[in-house]
PDB file of C-alpha atoms and ligand atoms in Angstrom:
ATOM      1  CA  THR A   5    -135.208 149.963  86.528  1.00  0.00           C
ATOM      2  CA  ALA A   6    -136.276 146.941  88.081  1.00  0.00           C
ATOM      3  CA  ILE A   7    -137.054 143.611  85.921  1.00  0.00           C
ATOM      4  CA  ILE A   8    -139.488 142.954  87.639  1.00  0.00           C
ATOM      5  CA  ARG A   9    -141.677 145.434  90.317  1.00  0.00           C
ATOM      6  CA  ILE A  10    -144.264 143.523  92.669  1.00  0.00           C
ATOM      7  CA  GLU A  11    -146.760 145.958  93.854  1.00  0.00           C
ATOM      8  CA  ASN A  12    -149.062 145.670  97.173  1.00  0.00           C
ATOM      9  CA  LEU A  13    -149.494 142.148  95.930  1.00  0.00           C
ATOM     10  CA  SER A  14    -151.907 139.675  98.175  1.00  0.00           C
ATOM     11  CA  LYS A  15    -153.379 136.180  97.707  1.00  0.00           C
ATOM     12  CA  GLN A  16    -156.439 134.715  99.972  1.00  0.00           C
ATOM     13  CA  TYR A  17    -156.569 131.338  98.798  1.00  0.00           C
ATOM     14  CA  GLY A  18    -160.103 129.898  98.155  1.00  0.00           C
ATOM     15  CA  SER A  19    -159.609 127.877 101.799  1.00  0.00           C
ATOM     16  CA  GLY A  20    -159.473 131.166 103.382  1.00  0.00           C
ATOM     17  CA  THR A  21    -155.920 131.085 103.709  1.00  0.00           C
ATOM     18  CA  LYS A  22    -154.197 134.200 103.582  1.00  0.00           C
ATOM     19  CA  ALA A  23    -150.979 133.386 102.226  1.00  0.00           C
ATOM     20  CA  LEU A  24    -149.942 136.591 101.042  1.00  0.00           C
ATOM     21  CA  SER A  25    -150.691 140.356 102.694  1.00  0.00           C
ATOM     22  CA  GLY A  26    -149.128 143.937 101.190  1.00  0.00           C
ATOM     23  CA  VAL A  27    -145.946 142.665  99.468  1.00  0.00           C
ATOM     24  CA  SER A  28    -144.147 145.312  97.410  1.00  0.00           C
ATOM     25  CA  LEU A  29    -140.830 144.524  95.702  1.00  0.00           C
ATOM     26  CA  ASP A  30    -138.644 145.925  92.946  1.00  0.00           C
ATOM     27  CA  ILE A  31    -136.002 143.118  92.045  1.00  0.00           C
ATOM     28  CA  HIS A  32    -132.986 144.505  89.683  1.00  0.00           C
ATOM     29  CA  GLU A  33    -131.341 143.079  86.777  1.00  0.00           C
ATOM     30  CA  GLY A  34    -128.440 141.027  87.559  1.00  0.00           C
ATOM     31  CA  GLU A  35    -128.814 140.228  91.027  1.00  0.00           C
ATOM     32  CA  ILE A  36    -129.490 137.611  93.110  1.00  0.00           C
ATOM     33  CA  ILE A  37    -132.469 137.607  96.049  1.00  0.00           C
ATOM     34  CA  ALA A  38    -133.326 135.062  98.102  1.00  0.00           C
ATOM     35  CA  LEU A  39    -136.737 134.797  99.749  1.00  0.00           C
ATOM     36  CA  LEU A  40    -135.956 133.310 103.434  1.00  0.00           C
ATOM     37  CA  GLY A  41    -138.717 132.271 105.610  1.00  0.00           C
ATOM     38  CA  PRO A  42    -139.950 128.966 107.225  1.00  0.00           C
ATOM     39  CA  ASN A  43    -142.704 126.571 105.181  1.00  0.00           C
ATOM     40  CA  GLY A  44    -145.764 128.038 104.816  1.00  0.00           C
ATOM     41  CA  ALA A  45    -144.677 131.781 104.993  1.00  0.00           C
ATOM     42  CA  GLY A  46    -145.738 132.299 101.332  1.00  0.00           C
ATOM     43  CA  LYS A  47    -142.436 132.179  99.579  1.00  0.00           C
ATOM     44  CA  THR A  48    -143.759 129.526  97.081  1.00  0.00           C
ATOM     45  CA  THR A  49    -147.425 131.484  96.562  1.00  0.00           C
ATOM     46  CA  LEU A  50    -144.995 134.527  95.596  1.00  0.00           C
ATOM     47  CA  ILE A  51    -142.951 132.865  93.032  1.00  0.00           C
ATOM     48  CA  SER A  52    -146.102 131.061  91.706  1.00  0.00           C
ATOM     49  CA  ILE A  53    -148.044 134.428  90.916  1.00  0.00           C
ATOM     50  CA  ILE A  54    -144.933 135.951  89.271  1.00  0.00           C
ATOM     51  CA  CYS A  55    -144.267 133.077  87.042  1.00  0.00           C
ATOM     52  CA  GLY A  56    -148.340 133.283  86.579  1.00  0.00           C
ATOM     53  CA  LEU A  57    -149.670 129.761  87.584  1.00  0.00           C
ATOM     54  CA  VAL A  58    -151.272 131.398  90.669  1.00  0.00           C
ATOM     55  CA  VAL A  59    -153.775 134.417  90.111  1.00  0.00           C
ATOM     56  CA  PRO A  60    -153.400 137.094  93.183  1.00  0.00           C
ATOM     57  CA  THR A  61    -156.583 138.284  95.355  1.00  0.00           C
ATOM     58  CA  GLY A  62    -155.145 141.877  94.937  1.00  0.00           C
ATOM     59  CA  GLY A  63    -152.008 144.127  93.434  1.00  0.00           C
ATOM     60  CA  THR A  64    -149.907 144.042  90.379  1.00  0.00           C
ATOM     61  CA  VAL A  65    -146.578 142.471  89.093  1.00  0.00           C
ATOM     62  CA  ARG A  66    -145.024 143.863  86.009  1.00  0.00           C
ATOM     63  CA  VAL A  67    -142.040 141.675  84.433  1.00  0.00           C
ATOM     64  CA  GLY A  68    -140.086 143.325  82.262  1.00  0.00           C
ATOM     65  CA  GLY A  69    -142.923 146.303  82.018  1.00  0.00           C
ATOM     66  CA  HIS A  70    -145.524 143.778  81.384  1.00  0.00           C
ATOM     67  CA  ASP A  71    -148.222 143.362  83.378  1.00  0.00           C
ATOM     68  CA  ILE A  72    -148.719 139.520  84.090  1.00  0.00           C
ATOM     69  CA  ALA A  73    -152.557 139.879  84.496  1.00  0.00           C
ATOM     70  CA  THR A  74    -153.197 141.327  80.818  1.00  0.00           C
ATOM     71  CA  GLN A  75    -149.688 140.285  79.357  1.00  0.00           C
ATOM     72  CA  TRP A  76    -148.759 137.290  80.685  1.00  0.00           C
ATOM     73  CA  ARG A  77    -147.692 135.786  77.514  1.00  0.00           C
ATOM     74  CA  ALA A  78    -144.702 138.737  77.144  1.00  0.00           C
ATOM     75  CA  ALA A  79    -144.413 138.615  80.852  1.00  0.00           C
ATOM     76  CA  ARG A  80    -143.778 134.567  80.979  1.00  0.00           C
ATOM     77  CA  LYS A  81    -141.184 134.834  78.418  1.00  0.00           C
ATOM     78  CA  LEU A  82    -138.694 136.360  80.433  1.00  0.00           C
ATOM     79  CA  ILE A  83    -139.082 134.167  82.881  1.00  0.00           C
ATOM     80  CA  GLY A  84    -137.620 130.399  83.943  1.00  0.00           C
ATOM     81  CA  LEU A  85    -138.910 128.279  86.792  1.00  0.00           C
ATOM     82  CA  VAL A  86    -136.727 125.534  88.411  1.00  0.00           C
ATOM     83  CA  PRO A  87    -139.754 123.924  89.985  1.00  0.00           C
ATOM     84  CA  GLN A  88    -138.806 122.169  93.749  1.00  0.00           C
ATOM     85  CA  GLU A  89    -139.922 118.649  92.345  1.00  0.00           C
ATOM     86  CA  ILE A  90    -137.663 117.010  89.822  1.00  0.00           C
ATOM     87  CA  ALA A  91    -139.988 116.090  87.124  1.00  0.00           C
ATOM     88  CA  LEU A  92    -138.228 114.607  84.048  1.00  0.00           C
ATOM     89  CA  GLU A  93    -139.069 111.999  81.222  1.00  0.00           C
ATOM     90  CA  PRO A  94    -136.930 109.345  82.207  1.00  0.00           C
ATOM     91  CA  PHE A  95    -136.297 107.869  79.007  1.00  0.00           C
ATOM     92  CA  GLU A  96    -135.477 111.464  77.142  1.00  0.00           C
ATOM     93  CA  THR A  97    -131.750 112.816  76.538  1.00  0.00           C
ATOM     94  CA  VAL A  98    -130.334 115.744  78.298  1.00  0.00           C
ATOM     95  CA  ILE A  99    -130.336 117.621  75.078  1.00  0.00           C
ATOM     96  CA  ASN A 100    -133.695 116.922  73.812  1.00  0.00           C
ATOM     97  CA  ALA A 101    -135.746 117.522  77.348  1.00  0.00           C
ATOM     98  CA  VAL A 102    -133.731 121.480  76.910  1.00  0.00           C
ATOM     99  CA  ARG A 103    -134.964 121.412  73.244  1.00  0.00           C
ATOM    100  CA  PHE A 104    -138.313 120.215  73.853  1.00  0.00           C
ATOM    101  CA  THR A 105    -138.485 122.501  76.798  1.00  0.00           C
ATOM    102  CA  ARG A 106    -137.349 125.532  74.463  1.00  0.00           C
ATOM    103  CA  GLY A 107    -140.109 124.311  71.863  1.00  0.00           C
ATOM    104  CA  LEU A 108    -142.944 124.851  74.310  1.00  0.00           C
ATOM    105  CA  TYR A 109    -141.937 128.945  74.404  1.00  0.00           C
ATOM    106  CA  GLY A 110    -142.355 128.970  70.452  1.00  0.00           C
ATOM    107  CA  GLU A 111    -138.738 129.480  70.354  1.00  0.00           C
ATOM    108  CA  GLY A 112    -136.713 127.985  67.312  1.00  0.00           C
ATOM    109  CA  PRO A 113    -133.922 125.655  67.718  1.00  0.00           C
ATOM    110  CA  ASP A 114    -130.710 127.171  68.636  1.00  0.00           C
ATOM    111  CA  ASP A 115    -128.526 124.430  69.445  1.00  0.00           C
ATOM    112  CA  ALA A 116    -125.244 126.979  69.794  1.00  0.00           C
ATOM    113  CA  TYR A 117    -126.975 128.242  72.775  1.00  0.00           C
ATOM    114  CA  ILE A 118    -128.448 125.414  74.499  1.00  0.00           C
ATOM    115  CA  GLU A 119    -124.502 124.060  74.166  1.00  0.00           C
ATOM    116  CA  ARG A 120    -123.383 126.809  75.971  1.00  0.00           C
ATOM    117  CA  VAL A 121    -125.799 126.283  79.058  1.00  0.00           C
ATOM    118  CA  LEU A 122    -125.021 122.602  79.280  1.00  0.00           C
ATOM    119  CA  ARG A 123    -121.727 123.457  79.269  1.00  0.00           C
ATOM    120  CA  SER A 124    -122.066 126.301  81.756  1.00  0.00           C
ATOM    121  CA  LEU A 125    -124.000 123.587  83.793  1.00  0.00           C
ATOM    122  CA  ALA A 126    -121.309 120.948  83.325  1.00  0.00           C
ATOM    123  CA  LEU A 127    -123.792 118.810  81.675  1.00  0.00           C
ATOM    124  CA  TRP A 128    -122.494 119.070  77.803  1.00  0.00           C
ATOM    125  CA  ASP A 129    -120.788 115.643  78.784  1.00  0.00           C
ATOM    126  CA  LYS A 130    -123.839 114.097  79.411  1.00  0.00           C
ATOM    127  CA  ARG A 131    -125.813 115.189  76.707  1.00  0.00           C
ATOM    128  CA  ASP A 132    -126.772 112.363  75.209  1.00  0.00           C
ATOM    129  CA  ALA A 133    -127.402 110.597  78.409  1.00  0.00           C
ATOM    130  CA  MET A 134    -130.867 109.623  79.333  1.00  0.00           C
ATOM    131  CA  THR A 135    -132.243 111.553  82.417  1.00  0.00           C
ATOM    132  CA  ARG A 136    -132.866 108.389  84.356  1.00  0.00           C
ATOM    133  CA  GLU A 137    -129.503 107.454  84.166  1.00  0.00           C
ATOM    134  CA  LEU A 138    -128.278 110.851  85.830  1.00  0.00           C
ATOM    135  CA  SER A 139    -127.277 111.575  89.259  1.00  0.00           C
ATOM    136  CA  GLY A 140    -129.513 113.574  91.738  1.00  0.00           C
ATOM    137  CA  GLY A 141    -127.542 116.575  91.487  1.00  0.00           C
ATOM    138  CA  MET A 142    -127.225 116.512  87.443  1.00  0.00           C
ATOM    139  CA  LYS A 143    -131.196 115.640  87.099  1.00  0.00           C
ATOM    140  CA  ARG A 144    -131.532 119.153  89.235  1.00  0.00           C
ATOM    141  CA  ARG A 145    -128.904 120.805  86.853  1.00  0.00           C
ATOM    142  CA  VAL A 146    -131.106 119.582  83.868  1.00  0.00           C
ATOM    143  CA  LEU A 147    -133.903 121.172  85.192  1.00  0.00           C
ATOM    144  CA  ILE A 148    -132.020 124.521  85.301  1.00  0.00           C
ATOM    145  CA  ALA A 149    -131.225 123.898  81.959  1.00  0.00           C
ATOM    146  CA  LYS A 150    -134.594 123.400  80.630  1.00  0.00           C
ATOM    147  CA  ALA A 151    -135.463 126.724  82.540  1.00  0.00           C
ATOM    148  CA  LEU A 152    -132.713 128.555  80.825  1.00  0.00           C
ATOM    149  CA  SER A 153    -133.878 127.133  77.570  1.00  0.00           C
ATOM    150  CA  HIS A 154    -135.500 130.051  76.098  1.00  0.00           C
ATOM    151  CA  ARG A 155    -133.150 132.511  77.467  1.00  0.00           C
ATOM    152  CA  PRO A 156    -134.902 134.383  80.027  1.00  0.00           C
ATOM    153  CA  LYS A 157    -133.950 137.117  81.869  1.00  0.00           C
ATOM    154  CA  VAL A 158    -135.247 136.048  85.243  1.00  0.00           C
ATOM    155  CA  LEU A 159    -134.430 132.654  86.744  1.00  0.00           C
ATOM    156  CA  PHE A 160    -136.692 131.341  89.598  1.00  0.00           C
ATOM    157  CA  LEU A 161    -135.120 128.278  92.222  1.00  0.00           C
ATOM    158  CA  ASP A 162    -137.729 127.259  94.180  1.00  0.00           C
ATOM    159  CA  GLU A 163    -136.187 125.445  97.607  1.00  0.00           C
ATOM    160  CA  PRO A 164    -133.027 124.475  95.058  1.00  0.00           C
ATOM    161  CA  THR A 165    -131.574 122.678  98.151  1.00  0.00           C
ATOM    162  CA  ALA A 166    -135.006 120.838  99.770  1.00  0.00           C
ATOM    163  CA  GLY A 167    -134.151 117.739 100.680  1.00  0.00           C
ATOM    164  CA  VAL A 168    -130.144 117.381  99.665  1.00  0.00           C
ATOM    165  CA  ASP A 169    -127.442 116.497 101.255  1.00  0.00           C
ATOM    166  CA  VAL A 170    -124.340 118.955 102.253  1.00  0.00           C
ATOM    167  CA  ALA A 171    -122.584 117.754  99.016  1.00  0.00           C
ATOM    168  CA  LEU A 172    -125.580 118.415  96.534  1.00  0.00           C
ATOM    169  CA  ARG A 173    -126.320 121.894  98.561  1.00  0.00           C
ATOM    170  CA  ARG A 174    -122.418 122.798  97.745  1.00  0.00           C
ATOM    171  CA  GLU A 175    -122.704 121.798  93.976  1.00  0.00           C
ATOM    172  CA  MET A 176    -125.929 123.714  93.723  1.00  0.00           C
ATOM    173  CA  TRP A 177    -124.396 127.075  95.761  1.00  0.00           C
ATOM    174  CA  GLU A 178    -121.319 126.497  92.550  1.00  0.00           C
ATOM    175  CA  VAL A 179    -124.176 126.288  90.098  1.00  0.00           C
ATOM    176  CA  VAL A 180    -125.875 129.498  90.965  1.00  0.00           C
ATOM    177  CA  ASP A 181    -122.247 131.208  91.236  1.00  0.00           C
ATOM    178  CA  GLN A 182    -121.994 130.141  87.588  1.00  0.00           C
ATOM    179  CA  LEU A 183    -125.193 131.864  87.191  1.00  0.00           C
ATOM    180  CA  ARG A 184    -124.380 134.727  88.494  1.00  0.00           C
ATOM    181  CA  ARG A 185    -121.370 134.861  86.330  1.00  0.00           C
ATOM    182  CA  ASP A 186    -123.301 134.464  83.305  1.00  0.00           C
ATOM    183  CA  GLY A 187    -125.341 137.673  84.345  1.00  0.00           C
ATOM    184  CA  VAL A 188    -128.770 135.939  84.986  1.00  0.00           C
ATOM    185  CA  THR A 189    -131.098 137.377  87.393  1.00  0.00           C
ATOM    186  CA  ILE A 190    -131.505 135.202  90.431  1.00  0.00           C
ATOM    187  CA  ILE A 191    -134.854 134.746  92.539  1.00  0.00           C
ATOM    188  CA  LEU A 192    -134.618 131.634  94.861  1.00  0.00           C
ATOM    189  CA  THR A 193    -136.638 130.365  98.130  1.00  0.00           C
ATOM    190  CA  THR A 194    -134.974 128.654 100.848  1.00  0.00           C
ATOM    191  CA  HIS A 195    -135.615 128.398 104.334  1.00  0.00           C
ATOM    192  CA  TYR A 196    -131.735 128.389 105.110  1.00  0.00           C
ATOM    193  CA  LEU A 197    -130.205 131.445 106.792  1.00  0.00           C
ATOM    194  CA  GLU A 198    -126.929 129.918 105.783  1.00  0.00           C
ATOM    195  CA  GLU A 199    -127.781 129.482 101.746  1.00  0.00           C
ATOM    196  CA  ALA A 200    -129.429 133.161 101.848  1.00  0.00           C
ATOM    197  CA  GLU A 201    -126.074 134.600 103.114  1.00  0.00           C
ATOM    198  CA  GLU A 202    -123.676 132.195 100.784  1.00  0.00           C
ATOM    199  CA  MET A 203    -125.637 132.908  97.718  1.00  0.00           C
ATOM    200  CA  ALA A 204    -127.292 136.033  97.246  1.00  0.00           C
ATOM    201  CA  ASP A 205    -126.543 140.120  97.135  1.00  0.00           C
ATOM    202  CA  ARG A 206    -129.767 140.436  99.125  1.00  0.00           C
ATOM    203  CA  ILE A 207    -132.271 138.920 101.304  1.00  0.00           C
ATOM    204  CA  GLY A 208    -135.878 139.080 102.083  1.00  0.00           C
ATOM    205  CA  VAL A 209    -137.325 138.160 104.811  1.00  0.00           C
ATOM    206  CA  ILE A 210    -141.335 136.742 104.425  1.00  0.00           C
ATOM    207  CA  ASN A 211    -143.168 135.252 107.243  1.00  0.00           C
ATOM    208  CA  HIS A 212    -146.863 134.556 107.857  1.00  0.00           C
ATOM    209  CA  GLY A 213    -147.376 136.198 103.934  1.00  0.00           C
ATOM    210  CA  GLU A 214    -145.882 139.507 104.928  1.00  0.00           C
ATOM    211  CA  LEU A 215    -142.360 140.598 103.393  1.00  0.00           C
ATOM    212  CA  LEU A 216    -140.759 141.778 106.668  1.00  0.00           C
ATOM    213  CA  LEU A 217    -137.537 143.586 105.487  1.00  0.00           C
ATOM    214  CA  VAL A 218    -135.364 143.539 102.203  1.00  0.00           C
ATOM    215  CA  ARG A 219    -131.686 144.276 102.744  1.00  0.00           C
ATOM    216  CA  PRO A 220    -128.289 143.642 101.310  1.00  0.00           C
ATOM    217  CA  THR A 221    -127.016 140.299 102.383  1.00  0.00           C
ATOM    218  CA  ALA A 222    -123.745 142.241 104.076  1.00  0.00           C
ATOM    219  CA  ASP A 223    -125.967 144.547 106.105  1.00  0.00           C
ATOM    220  CA  LEU A 224    -128.358 141.947 107.213  1.00  0.00           C
ATOM    221  CA  MET A 225    -124.976 139.938 108.488  1.00  0.00           C
ATOM    222  CA  GLY A 226    -124.122 142.838 110.362  1.00  0.00           C
ATOM    223  CA  GLU A 227    -127.096 143.034 112.079  1.00  0.00           C
ATOM    224  CA  PHE A 228    -127.177 139.898 113.255  1.00  0.00           C
ATOM    225  CA  GLY A 229    -123.713 140.193 114.212  1.00  0.00           C
ATOM    226  CA  LYS A 230    -124.281 143.310 117.044  1.00  0.00           C
ATOM    227  CA  LYS A 231    -127.209 141.806 118.290  1.00  0.00           C
ATOM    228  CA  THR A 232    -125.058 138.429 119.861  1.00  0.00           C
TER     229      THR A 232
HETATM  230  P1  ADP B   8    -143.546 128.316 101.633  1.00  0.00           P
HETATM  231  O1  ADP B   8    -143.855 128.552 100.282  1.00  0.00           O
HETATM  232  O2  ADP B   8    -143.003 129.304 101.858  1.00  0.00           O
HETATM  233  O3  ADP B   8    -143.432 127.290 102.438  1.00  0.00           O
HETATM  234  P2  ADP B   8    -146.595 128.519 100.778  1.00  0.00           P
HETATM  235  O4  ADP B   8    -146.716 130.019  99.835  1.00  0.00           O
HETATM  236  O5  ADP B   8    -146.242 126.897 100.242  1.00  0.00           O
HETATM  237  O6  ADP B   8    -145.504 128.969 101.446  1.00  0.00           O
HETATM  238  O7  ADP B   8    -147.636 128.462 101.961  1.00  0.00           O
HETATM  239  C1  ADP B   8    -148.270 129.703 102.204  1.00  0.00           C
HETATM  240  C2  ADP B   8    -150.025 129.545 102.739  1.00  0.00           C
HETATM  241  O8  ADP B   8    -150.800 128.919 101.863  1.00  0.00           O
HETATM  242  C3  ADP B   8    -149.858 128.263 103.840  1.00  0.00           C
HETATM  243  O9  ADP B   8    -150.245 128.590 104.590  1.00  0.00           O
HETATM  244  C4  ADP B   8    -149.901 127.073 102.771  1.00  0.00           C
HETATM  245  O10 ADP B   8    -150.511 125.867 103.593  1.00  0.00           O
HETATM  246  C5  ADP B   8    -151.297 127.820 101.975  1.00  0.00           C
HETATM  247  N1  ADP B   8    -151.316 127.284 100.613  1.00  0.00           N
HETATM  248  C6  ADP B   8    -150.707 127.163  99.487  1.00  0.00           C
HETATM  249  N2  ADP B   8    -150.973 126.976  98.965  1.00  0.00           N
HETATM  250  C7  ADP B   8    -152.245 126.378  99.019  1.00  0.00           C
HETATM  251  C8  ADP B   8    -153.269 126.168  97.720  1.00  0.00           C
HETATM  252  N3  ADP B   8    -153.313 125.848  97.046  1.00  0.00           N
HETATM  253  N4  ADP B   8    -154.824 126.192  98.922  1.00  0.00           N
HETATM  254  C9  ADP B   8    -155.085 126.767  99.740  1.00  0.00           C
HETATM  255  N5  ADP B   8    -153.869 126.983 100.593  1.00  0.00           N
HETATM  256  C10 ADP B   8    -152.578 127.212 100.162  1.00  0.00           C
HETATM  257  P1  ADP B   9    -151.714 137.417  74.421  1.00  0.00           P
HETATM  258  O1  ADP B   9    -151.483 138.545  74.879  1.00  0.00           O
HETATM  259  O2  ADP B   9    -150.864 136.580  73.748  1.00  0.00           O
HETATM  260  O3  ADP B   9    -153.184 136.811  74.012  1.00  0.00           O
HETATM  261  P2  ADP B   9    -152.675 136.469  77.463  1.00  0.00           P
HETATM  262  O4  ADP B   9    -151.884 137.946  78.399  1.00  0.00           O
HETATM  263  O5  ADP B   9    -154.159 137.196  76.974  1.00  0.00           O
HETATM  264  O6  ADP B   9    -151.728 135.930  75.995  1.00  0.00           O
HETATM  265  O7  ADP B   9    -152.311 135.576  77.754  1.00  0.00           O
HETATM  266  C1  ADP B   9    -152.232 134.455  77.510  1.00  0.00           C
HETATM  267  C2  ADP B   9    -152.931 133.003  78.164  1.00  0.00           C
HETATM  268  O8  ADP B   9    -152.297 133.297  79.633  1.00  0.00           O
HETATM  269  C3  ADP B   9    -154.626 133.104  78.324  1.00  0.00           C
HETATM  270  O9  ADP B   9    -154.450 131.514  77.926  1.00  0.00           O
HETATM  271  C4  ADP B   9    -154.570 133.364  79.848  1.00  0.00           C
HETATM  272  O10 ADP B   9    -156.239 133.036  79.702  1.00  0.00           O
HETATM  273  C5  ADP B   9    -153.443 133.333  80.523  1.00  0.00           C
HETATM  274  N1  ADP B   9    -153.249 134.264  81.496  1.00  0.00           N
HETATM  275  C6  ADP B   9    -153.474 135.222  81.388  1.00  0.00           C
HETATM  276  N2  ADP B   9    -152.967 136.005  82.518  1.00  0.00           N
HETATM  277  C7  ADP B   9    -152.617 134.951  83.558  1.00  0.00           C
HETATM  278  C8  ADP B   9    -152.508 135.109  85.030  1.00  0.00           C
HETATM  279  N3  ADP B   9    -152.329 135.857  85.814  1.00  0.00           N
HETATM  280  N4  ADP B   9    -152.173 133.719  85.782  1.00  0.00           N
HETATM  281  C9  ADP B   9    -152.470 132.481  84.648  1.00  0.00           C
HETATM  282  N5  ADP B   9    -152.632 132.567  83.371  1.00  0.00           N
HETATM  283  C10 ADP B   9    -153.196 133.629  82.949  1.00  0.00           C
END
């Protein structure tokens, strides 16, 4: 069964902007799905609703069977969100940043698990460094470590490579590959087809608030191939 079940979701902002209409999608445990679309397509709105940060105008979202409208707390425990902007306490150490986030979820300490996360993200050697000393790529990995701190089943990456150079994009792709091997379910947004193709098992194309199609990456690339 699906870890996330989205049914007929719509969102109209107070300003009148229709950001989403009639979006339905099942996300399966262990898969990596990319939401591909141009700026303003509705990608951030969609993941913000799933994460409980934006209340939809219509439709339902279930995370691990919990309805986000009525069982938000239980649903939120299953989710980790890596936001677009880098927001870290500059004078906090890497390991304390991750411990702090875990505490916010009401989870008790588990340094063995945190060590595993930091090692998996190649941050273990930097655990006692202050976040302000880190490179841009390391800072992004700290954000991922924080998002994984409470052992979520699903990780959201909102535009993980927006505004970064080619080397850092490749580094992020490798991080996602490592998370795949760790069995994390990942939903990422991007406006690069190449990135969706590189990282995702399935691609959902979203534009003007509508989910136009969802296909396994291999099928979609085959279709594009045929047209040329
Ligand atoms: P994407 O992430 O694909 O760039 P967004 O979900 O951010 O798209 O935006 C979808 C549409 O909703 C856009 O037209 C955007 O201007 C609008 N929008 C996003 N957030 C808000 C908000 N808080 N208030 C009003 N309109 C918004
Ligand atoms: P509990 O089951 O622990 O009482 P709730 O499901 O009532 O938790 O929600 C916990 C908190 O999340 C409450 O403060 C509630 O107002 C808020 N909340 C509930 N649903 C949403 C939602 N869709 N978006 C944002 N916040 C929500």
